[in-house]
């Protein structure tokens, strides 16, 4: 990670509760432990693709309920197949957003991993040419608050959002679930504009802080394949009231490991 990005992230440490360091840890194991420590009763997996995130949670110790959401038809079918033998994992074939509506989703060429309801900017396409859009699909969009009762999202919700620039809309659609029912949130954050009108890291970090959440730890994500520059990272937020007990755990981590 270059020094400019480190400086940007470290400048937020007082408010958001983390710093960039060279501490190494297994981020997936740390995430699994954190989800258990939070007393999570259900993981809401927004942007499930083929179900990789849920499978990783199972491998790293989380045995509770998972509600996954994947609007694109091909990865949805793969996720549904992956969940077919897991009674506590349900996969839904629609997107989450600010309101209930229908929309056109852009299907990316990299196994739909970079699919988005927003136009992709040239910086993203240049950084990862295989991610360029190859098709469109019409999908249903629901606000999470409007389906919370039928999904029994009353408490102990851990929310993971990987929606390629659509994070603001998903968070808005949560309504009072944040912070009333949600104990933790994992967000993919962009350091540079990658999708048209998509929020940058600072905006979403402020949004979470205003609702009483702090960063527990972060993980490097998408980098420019030509320059190695970090473009996105995942930040895991917890309600501030949980931070003290989590930080006292011997295996917990509050740093962003780097090369």
Coordinates of C-alpha atoms in Angstrom, one line a residue, residues 3-214:
X3 CA 2.3 6.0 1.8
X4 CA -0.4 8.4 0.7
X5 CA -3.2 5.8 1.4
X6 CA -1.6 4.9 4.7
X7 CA -1.5 8.6 5.7
X8 CA -5.2 8.9 4.7
X9 CA -6.3 5.9 6.8
X10 CA -4.1 6.8 9.8
X11 CA -5.5 10.3 9.8
X12 CA -8.9 8.8 10.7
X13 CA -7.7 6.7 13.6
X14 CA -8.8 8.9 16.4
X15 CA -12.4 8.8 15.3
X16 CA -12.7 5.4 13.8
X17 CA -10.5 3.4 16.2
X18 CA -7.8 1.8 14.0
X19 CA -4.5 2.3 12.5
X20 CA -2.5 0.9 9.6
X21 CA 0.3 -1.3 10.7
X22 CA 2.3 -4.3 9.4
X23 CA 0.8 -6.7 11.9
X24 CA -0.1 -9.9 10.2
X25 CA -3.1 -12.0 11.1
X26 CA -5.5 -14.4 9.3
X27 CA -8.3 -11.9 8.5
X28 CA -10.9 -14.5 7.8
X29 CA -10.3 -16.3 11.1
X30 CA -10.4 -13.0 12.9
X31 CA -13.7 -12.1 11.2
X32 CA -15.2 -15.5 12.1
X33 CA -14.1 -15.0 15.7
X34 CA -15.5 -11.4 15.8
X35 CA -18.9 -12.5 14.5
X36 CA -19.1 -15.1 17.2
X37 CA -17.9 -12.7 19.9
X38 CA -20.6 -10.2 18.9
X39 CA -23.3 -12.7 19.7
X40 CA -24.5 -12.7 16.1
X41 CA -27.7 -14.6 15.5
X42 CA -27.9 -13.9 11.7
X43 CA -25.5 -12.8 9.0
X44 CA -27.0 -10.7 6.2
X45 CA -24.8 -11.3 3.2
X46 CA -25.5 -8.5 0.7
X47 CA -23.9 -9.2 -2.7
X48 CA -23.3 -12.9 -2.2
X49 CA -22.0 -13.7 -5.8
X50 CA -21.6 -17.5 -5.8
X51 CA -21.7 -17.8 -2.0
X52 CA -18.0 -17.5 -1.3
X53 CA -18.5 -15.3 1.8
X54 CA -20.9 -17.7 3.5
X55 CA -18.7 -20.7 2.8
X56 CA -15.8 -18.8 4.3
X57 CA -17.8 -18.1 7.5
X58 CA -18.7 -21.8 7.8
X59 CA -15.0 -22.7 7.5
X60 CA -14.1 -20.1 10.2
X61 CA -16.4 -21.1 12.9
X62 CA -19.8 -19.4 12.4
X63 CA -22.6 -21.9 12.5
X64 CA -25.6 -19.6 12.7
X65 CA -28.2 -18.4 10.2
X66 CA -27.1 -16.7 7.0
X67 CA -29.4 -14.7 4.7
X68 CA -27.6 -14.1 1.3
X69 CA -28.8 -11.8 -1.4
X70 CA -27.6 -12.1 -5.0
X71 CA -29.6 -10.5 -7.9
X72 CA -27.6 -11.8 -10.9
X73 CA -29.0 -15.1 -12.2
X74 CA -25.8 -17.1 -12.8
X75 CA -24.0 -16.5 -9.5
X76 CA -27.4 -16.8 -7.7
X77 CA -27.8 -20.3 -9.1
X78 CA -24.3 -21.2 -7.9
X79 CA -24.9 -19.8 -4.4
X80 CA -28.2 -21.6 -4.1
X81 CA -26.5 -24.9 -5.0
X82 CA -23.7 -24.2 -2.4
X83 CA -26.4 -23.6 0.2
X84 CA -28.6 -26.6 -0.7
X85 CA -27.2 -28.8 2.0
X86 CA -27.1 -26.1 4.7
X87 CA -30.4 -25.7 6.5
X88 CA -29.4 -22.4 8.1
X89 CA -28.3 -20.7 4.9
X90 CA -31.0 -19.1 2.5
X91 CA -30.2 -17.4 -0.7
X92 CA -32.5 -14.7 -2.2
X93 CA -32.6 -13.7 -5.8
X94 CA -32.9 -9.9 -5.5
X95 CA -30.8 -6.9 -4.7
X96 CA -31.1 -4.6 -1.6
X97 CA -31.3 -0.9 -1.9
X98 CA -33.0 2.2 -0.5
X99 CA -36.5 1.4 -1.7
X100 CA -38.6 -1.4 -3.2
X101 CA -38.3 -1.1 -7.0
X102 CA -37.0 -2.8 -10.1
X103 CA -33.7 -1.9 -11.8
X104 CA -31.2 -2.9 -14.5
X105 CA -28.1 -4.4 -13.1
X106 CA -24.9 -4.4 -15.2
X107 CA -23.3 -7.9 -15.3
X108 CA -19.5 -7.9 -15.2
X109 CA -17.3 -10.3 -17.1
X110 CA -15.3 -11.5 -14.1
X111 CA -17.8 -14.1 -13.1
X112 CA -20.2 -11.3 -12.3
X113 CA -18.0 -10.3 -9.3
X114 CA -18.0 -6.6 -10.2
X115 CA -21.7 -6.4 -11.3
X116 CA -23.4 -3.2 -10.2
X117 CA -26.5 -1.2 -10.4
X118 CA -24.3 1.8 -11.2
X119 CA -22.2 2.6 -14.3
X120 CA -18.5 1.6 -14.0
X121 CA -16.0 4.4 -14.3
X122 CA -12.9 4.1 -16.6
X123 CA -10.5 3.8 -13.6
X124 CA -12.1 0.5 -12.6
X125 CA -12.3 -0.9 -16.1
X126 CA -8.6 0.0 -16.7
X127 CA -7.5 -1.4 -13.4
X128 CA -9.2 -4.8 -14.1
X129 CA -10.2 -5.2 -17.8
X130 CA -12.1 -8.4 -17.2
X131 CA -14.5 -6.6 -14.9
X132 CA -16.1 -4.6 -17.7
X133 CA -19.8 -5.1 -18.2
X134 CA -20.9 -7.7 -20.7
X135 CA -24.7 -7.9 -20.2
X136 CA -27.7 -6.4 -18.3
X137 CA -30.5 -8.1 -16.3
X138 CA -33.7 -6.7 -14.8
X139 CA -33.7 -7.3 -11.1
X140 CA -36.0 -6.7 -8.1
X141 CA -34.7 -4.4 -5.4
X142 CA -35.9 -4.4 -1.8
X143 CA -35.2 -2.3 1.2
X144 CA -33.9 -4.5 4.1
X145 CA -36.2 -2.7 6.6
X146 CA -39.2 -3.7 4.6
X147 CA -38.4 -7.4 4.8
X148 CA -36.9 -7.4 8.3
X149 CA -40.0 -8.9 10.0
X150 CA -40.3 -11.8 7.6
X151 CA -36.6 -12.6 8.0
X152 CA -36.8 -12.2 11.8
X153 CA -34.0 -9.5 11.9
X154 CA -34.8 -8.4 15.5
X155 CA -31.3 -8.4 17.1
X156 CA -27.8 -9.8 16.7
X157 CA -27.6 -8.9 13.0
X158 CA -24.1 -8.8 11.3
X159 CA -24.5 -7.0 8.0
X160 CA -21.9 -7.6 5.1
X161 CA -22.3 -5.3 2.1
X162 CA -20.3 -5.9 -1.1
X163 CA -22.4 -4.1 -3.7
X164 CA -19.9 -2.2 -6.0
X165 CA -20.8 1.4 -5.3
X166 CA -24.4 0.8 -4.1
X167 CA -23.5 0.7 -0.4
X168 CA -25.1 4.1 0.5
X169 CA -28.5 2.9 -0.9
X170 CA -28.3 -0.5 1.0
X171 CA -27.5 1.3 4.3
X172 CA -30.3 3.8 3.7
X173 CA -32.7 0.9 3.2
X174 CA -31.8 -0.5 6.6
X175 CA -33.7 2.3 8.3
X176 CA -33.8 1.8 12.1
X177 CA -32.1 -1.6 11.9
X178 CA -28.9 0.4 12.2
X179 CA -28.2 0.5 15.1
X180 CA -31.3 -1.1 16.7
X181 CA -30.7 -4.6 15.5
X182 CA -27.3 -4.5 13.8
X183 CA -24.3 -5.3 15.9
X184 CA -21.6 -5.3 13.2
X185 CA -21.2 -4.2 9.6
X186 CA -18.6 -5.2 7.0
X187 CA -18.3 -2.7 4.2
X188 CA -16.3 -2.6 1.0
X189 CA -14.9 0.9 0.9
X190 CA -13.5 2.7 -2.2
X191 CA -10.4 5.0 -1.9
X192 CA -11.0 6.4 -5.4
X193 CA -14.1 6.8 -7.6
X194 CA -14.8 3.5 -9.3
X195 CA -18.6 3.6 -9.9
X196 CA -20.7 6.6 -11.0
X197 CA -22.1 8.4 -7.9
X198 CA -20.7 5.7 -5.6
X199 CA -19.5 6.9 -2.2
X200 CA -15.9 7.0 -1.1
X201 CA -14.5 5.5 2.1
X202 CA -14.6 8.8 4.2
X203 CA -18.4 9.3 3.5
X204 CA -19.3 5.8 4.6
X205 CA -17.0 5.8 7.6
X206 CA -18.6 9.1 8.8
X207 CA -22.1 7.6 8.2
X208 CA -21.2 4.6 10.5
X209 CA -19.5 6.8 13.1
X210 CA -22.6 9.0 13.3
X211 CA -24.6 5.9 14.3
X212 CA -22.2 4.8 17.0
X213 CA -20.0 2.3 15.1
X214 CA -16.2 2.1 15.2

